[in-house]
PDB file of C-alpha atoms in Angstrom:
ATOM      1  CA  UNK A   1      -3.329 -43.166   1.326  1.00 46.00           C
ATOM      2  CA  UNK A   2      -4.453 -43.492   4.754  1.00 53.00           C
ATOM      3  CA  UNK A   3      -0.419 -43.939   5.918  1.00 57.00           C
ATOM      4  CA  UNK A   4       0.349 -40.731   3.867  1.00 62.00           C
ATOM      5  CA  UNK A   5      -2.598 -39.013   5.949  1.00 60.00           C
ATOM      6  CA  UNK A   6      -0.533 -40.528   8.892  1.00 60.00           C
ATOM      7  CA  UNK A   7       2.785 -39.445   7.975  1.00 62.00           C
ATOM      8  CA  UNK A   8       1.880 -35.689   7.102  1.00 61.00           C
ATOM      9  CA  UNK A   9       0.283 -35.418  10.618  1.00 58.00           C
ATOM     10  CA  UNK A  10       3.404 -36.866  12.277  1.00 59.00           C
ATOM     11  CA  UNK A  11       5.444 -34.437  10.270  1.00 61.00           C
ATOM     12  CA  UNK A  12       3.067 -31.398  10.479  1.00 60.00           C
ATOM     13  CA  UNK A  13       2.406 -28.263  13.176  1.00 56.00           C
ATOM     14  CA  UNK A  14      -0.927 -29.816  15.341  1.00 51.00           C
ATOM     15  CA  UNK A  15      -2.094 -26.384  15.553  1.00 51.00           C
ATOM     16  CA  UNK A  16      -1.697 -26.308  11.719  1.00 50.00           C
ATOM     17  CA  UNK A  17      -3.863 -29.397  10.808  1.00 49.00           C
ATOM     18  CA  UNK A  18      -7.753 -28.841  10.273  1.00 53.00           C
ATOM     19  CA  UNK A  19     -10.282 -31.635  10.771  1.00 56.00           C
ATOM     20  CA  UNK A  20     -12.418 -31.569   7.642  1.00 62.00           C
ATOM     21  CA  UNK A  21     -15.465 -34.200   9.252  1.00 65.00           C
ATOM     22  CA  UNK A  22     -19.034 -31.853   8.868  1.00 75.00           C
ATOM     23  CA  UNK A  23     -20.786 -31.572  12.370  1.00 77.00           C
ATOM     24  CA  UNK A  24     -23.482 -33.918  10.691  1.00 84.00           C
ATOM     25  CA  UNK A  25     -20.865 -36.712  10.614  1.00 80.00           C
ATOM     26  CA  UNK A  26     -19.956 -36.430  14.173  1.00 79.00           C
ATOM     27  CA  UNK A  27     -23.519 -36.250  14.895  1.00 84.00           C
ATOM     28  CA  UNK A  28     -24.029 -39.368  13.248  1.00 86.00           C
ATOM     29  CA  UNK A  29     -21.285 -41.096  15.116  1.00 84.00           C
ATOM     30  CA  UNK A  30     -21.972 -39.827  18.235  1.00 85.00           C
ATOM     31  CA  UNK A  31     -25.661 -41.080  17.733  1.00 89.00           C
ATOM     32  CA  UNK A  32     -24.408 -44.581  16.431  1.00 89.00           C
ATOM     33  CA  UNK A  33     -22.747 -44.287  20.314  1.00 89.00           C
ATOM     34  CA  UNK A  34     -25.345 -43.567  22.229  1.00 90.00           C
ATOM     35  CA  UNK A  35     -28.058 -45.638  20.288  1.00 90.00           C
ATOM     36  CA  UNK A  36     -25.762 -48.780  21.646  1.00 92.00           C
ATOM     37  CA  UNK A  37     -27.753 -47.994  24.921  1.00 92.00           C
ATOM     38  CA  UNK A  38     -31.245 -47.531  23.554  1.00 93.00           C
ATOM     39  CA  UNK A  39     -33.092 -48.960  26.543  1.00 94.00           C
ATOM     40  CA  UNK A  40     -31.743 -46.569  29.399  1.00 94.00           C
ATOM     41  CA  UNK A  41     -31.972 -43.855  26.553  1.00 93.00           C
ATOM     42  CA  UNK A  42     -35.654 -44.194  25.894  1.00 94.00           C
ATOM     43  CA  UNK A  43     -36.145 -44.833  29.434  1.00 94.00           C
ATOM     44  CA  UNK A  44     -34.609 -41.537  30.072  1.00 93.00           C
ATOM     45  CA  UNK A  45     -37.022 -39.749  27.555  1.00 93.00           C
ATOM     46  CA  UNK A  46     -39.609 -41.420  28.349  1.00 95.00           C
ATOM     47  CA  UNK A  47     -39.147 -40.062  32.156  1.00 96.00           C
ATOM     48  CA  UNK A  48     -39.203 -36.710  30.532  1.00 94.00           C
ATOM     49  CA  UNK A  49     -42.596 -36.788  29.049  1.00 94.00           C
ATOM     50  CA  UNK A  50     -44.166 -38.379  32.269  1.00 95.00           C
ATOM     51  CA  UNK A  51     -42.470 -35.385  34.288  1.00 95.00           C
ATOM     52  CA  UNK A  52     -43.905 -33.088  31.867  1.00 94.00           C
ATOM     53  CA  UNK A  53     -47.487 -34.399  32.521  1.00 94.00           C
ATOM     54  CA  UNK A  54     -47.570 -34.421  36.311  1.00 95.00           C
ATOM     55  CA  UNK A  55     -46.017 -31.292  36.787  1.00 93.00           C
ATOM     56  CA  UNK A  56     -49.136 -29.559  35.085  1.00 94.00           C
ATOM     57  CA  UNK A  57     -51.473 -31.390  37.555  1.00 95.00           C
ATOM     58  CA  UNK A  58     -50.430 -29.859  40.034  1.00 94.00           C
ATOM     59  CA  UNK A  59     -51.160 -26.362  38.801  1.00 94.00           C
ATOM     60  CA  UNK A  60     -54.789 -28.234  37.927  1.00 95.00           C
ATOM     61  CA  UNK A  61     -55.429 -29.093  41.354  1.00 94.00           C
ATOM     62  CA  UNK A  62     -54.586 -25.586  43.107  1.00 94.00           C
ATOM     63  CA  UNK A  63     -57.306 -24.506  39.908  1.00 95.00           C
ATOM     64  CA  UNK A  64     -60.067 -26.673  41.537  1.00 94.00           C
ATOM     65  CA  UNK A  65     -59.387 -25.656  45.225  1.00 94.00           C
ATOM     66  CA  UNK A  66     -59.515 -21.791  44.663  1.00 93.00           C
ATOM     67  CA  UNK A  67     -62.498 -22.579  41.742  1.00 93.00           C
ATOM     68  CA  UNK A  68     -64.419 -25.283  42.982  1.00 92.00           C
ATOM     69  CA  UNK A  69     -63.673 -25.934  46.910  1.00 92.00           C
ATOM     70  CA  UNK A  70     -63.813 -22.684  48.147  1.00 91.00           C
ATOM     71  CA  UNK A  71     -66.573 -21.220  47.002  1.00 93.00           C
ATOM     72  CA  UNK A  72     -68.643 -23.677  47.312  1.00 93.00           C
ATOM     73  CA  UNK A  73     -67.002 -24.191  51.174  1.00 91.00           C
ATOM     74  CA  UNK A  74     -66.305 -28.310  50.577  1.00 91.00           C
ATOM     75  CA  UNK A  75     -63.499 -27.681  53.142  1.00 91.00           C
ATOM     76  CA  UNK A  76     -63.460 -31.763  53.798  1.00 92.00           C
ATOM     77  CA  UNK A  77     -61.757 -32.076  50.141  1.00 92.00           C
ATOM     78  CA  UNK A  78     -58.462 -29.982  50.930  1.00 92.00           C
ATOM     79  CA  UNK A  79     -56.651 -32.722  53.046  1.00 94.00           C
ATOM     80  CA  UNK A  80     -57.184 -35.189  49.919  1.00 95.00           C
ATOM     81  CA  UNK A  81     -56.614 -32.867  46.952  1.00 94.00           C
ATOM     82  CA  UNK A  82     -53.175 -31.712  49.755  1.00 94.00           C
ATOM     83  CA  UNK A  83     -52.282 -35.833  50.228  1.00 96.00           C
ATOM     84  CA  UNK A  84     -52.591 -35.885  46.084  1.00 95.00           C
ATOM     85  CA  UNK A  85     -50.028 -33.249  45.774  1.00 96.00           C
ATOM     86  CA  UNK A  86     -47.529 -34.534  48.367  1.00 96.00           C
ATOM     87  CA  UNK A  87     -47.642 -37.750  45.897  1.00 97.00           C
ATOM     88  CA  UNK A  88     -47.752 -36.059  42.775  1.00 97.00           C
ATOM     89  CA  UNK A  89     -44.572 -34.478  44.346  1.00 96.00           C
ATOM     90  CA  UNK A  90     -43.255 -37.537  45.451  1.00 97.00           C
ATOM     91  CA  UNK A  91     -43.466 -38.920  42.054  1.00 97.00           C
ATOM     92  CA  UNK A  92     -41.995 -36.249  40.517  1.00 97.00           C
ATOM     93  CA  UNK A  93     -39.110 -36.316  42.803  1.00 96.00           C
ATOM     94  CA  UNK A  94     -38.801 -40.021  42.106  1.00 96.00           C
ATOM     95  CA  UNK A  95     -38.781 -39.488  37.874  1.00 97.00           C
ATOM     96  CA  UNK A  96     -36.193 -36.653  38.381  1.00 96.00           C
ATOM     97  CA  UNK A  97     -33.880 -39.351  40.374  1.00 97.00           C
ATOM     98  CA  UNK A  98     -34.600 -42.066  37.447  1.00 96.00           C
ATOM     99  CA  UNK A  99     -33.937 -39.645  34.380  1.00 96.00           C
ATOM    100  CA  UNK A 100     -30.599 -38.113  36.054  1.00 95.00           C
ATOM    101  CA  UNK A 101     -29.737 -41.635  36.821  1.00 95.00           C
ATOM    102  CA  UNK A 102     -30.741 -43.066  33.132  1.00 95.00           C
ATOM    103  CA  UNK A 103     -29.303 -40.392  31.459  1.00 94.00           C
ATOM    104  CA  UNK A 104     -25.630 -40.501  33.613  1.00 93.00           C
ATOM    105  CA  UNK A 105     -25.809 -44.150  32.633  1.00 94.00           C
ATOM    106  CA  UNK A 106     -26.007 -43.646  28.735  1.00 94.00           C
ATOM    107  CA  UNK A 107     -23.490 -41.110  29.170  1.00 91.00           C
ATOM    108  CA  UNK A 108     -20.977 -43.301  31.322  1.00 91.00           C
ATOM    109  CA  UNK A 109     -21.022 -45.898  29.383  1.00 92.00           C
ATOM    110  CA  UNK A 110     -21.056 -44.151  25.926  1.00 91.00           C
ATOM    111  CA  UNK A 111     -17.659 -43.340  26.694  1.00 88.00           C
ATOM    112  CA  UNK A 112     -16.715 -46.337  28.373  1.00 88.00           C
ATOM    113  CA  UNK A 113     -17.147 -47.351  24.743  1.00 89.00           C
ATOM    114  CA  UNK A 114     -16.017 -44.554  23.049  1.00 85.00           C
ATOM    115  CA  UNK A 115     -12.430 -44.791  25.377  1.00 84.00           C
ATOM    116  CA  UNK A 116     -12.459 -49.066  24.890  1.00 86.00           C
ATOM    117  CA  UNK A 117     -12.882 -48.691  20.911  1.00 86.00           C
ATOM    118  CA  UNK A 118     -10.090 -46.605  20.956  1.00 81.00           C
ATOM    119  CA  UNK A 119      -7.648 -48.883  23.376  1.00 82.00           C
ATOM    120  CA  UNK A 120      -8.934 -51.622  21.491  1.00 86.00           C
ATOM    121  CA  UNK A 121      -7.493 -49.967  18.120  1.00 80.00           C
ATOM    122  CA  UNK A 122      -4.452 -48.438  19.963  1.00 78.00           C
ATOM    123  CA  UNK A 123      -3.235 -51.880  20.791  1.00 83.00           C
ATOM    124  CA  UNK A 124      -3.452 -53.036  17.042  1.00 84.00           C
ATOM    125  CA  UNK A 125      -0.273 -50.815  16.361  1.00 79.00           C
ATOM    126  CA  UNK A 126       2.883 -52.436  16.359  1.00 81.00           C
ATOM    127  CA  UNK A 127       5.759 -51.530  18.793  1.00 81.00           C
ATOM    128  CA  UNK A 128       8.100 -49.982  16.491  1.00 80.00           C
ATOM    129  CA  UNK A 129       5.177 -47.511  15.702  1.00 75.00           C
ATOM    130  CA  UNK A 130       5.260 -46.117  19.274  1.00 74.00           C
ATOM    131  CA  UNK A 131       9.470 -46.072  19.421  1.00 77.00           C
ATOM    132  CA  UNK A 132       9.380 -43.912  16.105  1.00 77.00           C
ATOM    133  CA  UNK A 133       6.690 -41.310  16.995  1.00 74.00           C
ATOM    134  CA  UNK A 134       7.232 -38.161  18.675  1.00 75.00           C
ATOM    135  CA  UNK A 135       5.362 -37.704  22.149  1.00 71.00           C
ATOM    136  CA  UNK A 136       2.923 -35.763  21.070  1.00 73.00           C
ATOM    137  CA  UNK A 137       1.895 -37.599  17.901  1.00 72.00           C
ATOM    138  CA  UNK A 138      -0.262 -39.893  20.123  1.00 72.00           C
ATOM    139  CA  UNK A 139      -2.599 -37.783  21.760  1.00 73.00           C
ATOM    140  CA  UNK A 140      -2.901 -35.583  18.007  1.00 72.00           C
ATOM    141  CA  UNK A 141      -4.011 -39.271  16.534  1.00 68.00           C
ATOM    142  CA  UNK A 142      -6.240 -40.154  18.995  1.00 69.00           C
ATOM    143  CA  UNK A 143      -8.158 -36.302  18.805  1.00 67.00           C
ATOM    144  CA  UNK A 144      -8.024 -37.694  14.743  1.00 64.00           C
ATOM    145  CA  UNK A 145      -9.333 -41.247  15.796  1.00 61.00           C
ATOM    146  CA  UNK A 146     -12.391 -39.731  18.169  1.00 62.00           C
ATOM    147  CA  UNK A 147     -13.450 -36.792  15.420  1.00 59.00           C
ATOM    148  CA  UNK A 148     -12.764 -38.089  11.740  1.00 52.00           C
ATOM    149  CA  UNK A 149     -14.779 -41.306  10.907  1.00 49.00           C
ATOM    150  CA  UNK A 150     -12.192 -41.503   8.357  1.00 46.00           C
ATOM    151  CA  UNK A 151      -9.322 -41.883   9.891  1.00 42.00           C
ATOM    152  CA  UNK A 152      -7.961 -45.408  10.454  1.00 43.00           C
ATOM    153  CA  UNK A 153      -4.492 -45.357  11.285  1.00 42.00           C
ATOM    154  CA  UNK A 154      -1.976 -48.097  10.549  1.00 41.00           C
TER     155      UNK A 154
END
């Protein structure tokens, strides 16, 4: 069966051939990727929610100064509640850095496995195979091998 499948995409139009995989199966192979990497992942989200919470401090403390400090004229608070900013701002800016670089990671090297799986199973084909296919039969197979979790070539 599966070197039929092979044969009548060698033999047919690319542009003619449909890929019948649902979006939930790609989903779930994409996932089965990325949850290869679950610690920089989760570190990554977890980033998230801690941006999340100290950017509505922030907005808290410029609440107490115009609420609290000013009308009752505590001027000796602002250059603490403006130091707590500049580190809430610092941290932040720090978070931001980790989940870019957290998330670029799990990307990177999801397809660093993604592109290795497929060498890997490239290199399983025999010689003849490559002398007898057409130039563009490769790159239609490999589109076949990265979106149908069905497909397993000879």
């Amino acid at each position: 069966m599966q070197a039929n499948f092979i044969r009548q995409i060698a033999q047919s139009n690319s542009y003619d051939f449909q890929i019948n995989a649902s979006a939930i199966q790609l989903y779930q192979r994409f996932l089965h990727y990325l949850w290869r990497h679950k610690i920089p992942l989760l570190a990554g989200f977890s980033t998230i929610f801690f941006l999340a919470f100290l950017q509505v401090i922030i907005p808290q403390i410029t609440r107490y100064v115009i609420d609290v400090v000013i009308p009752t004229k505590r001027f000796d608070l602002l250059p603490w509640l403006g130091l707590c900013i500049a580190a809430i701002s610092l941290m932040i800016g720090g978070l931001n850095f980790t989940r870019t670089y957290m998330m670029s990671l799990v990307g990177q090297k999801t397809i660093y496995d993604i592109r290795n799986e497929l060498y890997q199973h490239l290199q399983q084909f025999s010689l003849s195979y490559f002398e007898n296919q057409r130039t563009g039969t490769l790159p239609t197979l490999m589109n076949l091998l990265l979106t149908s979790p069905r497909v397993i070539a000879p």
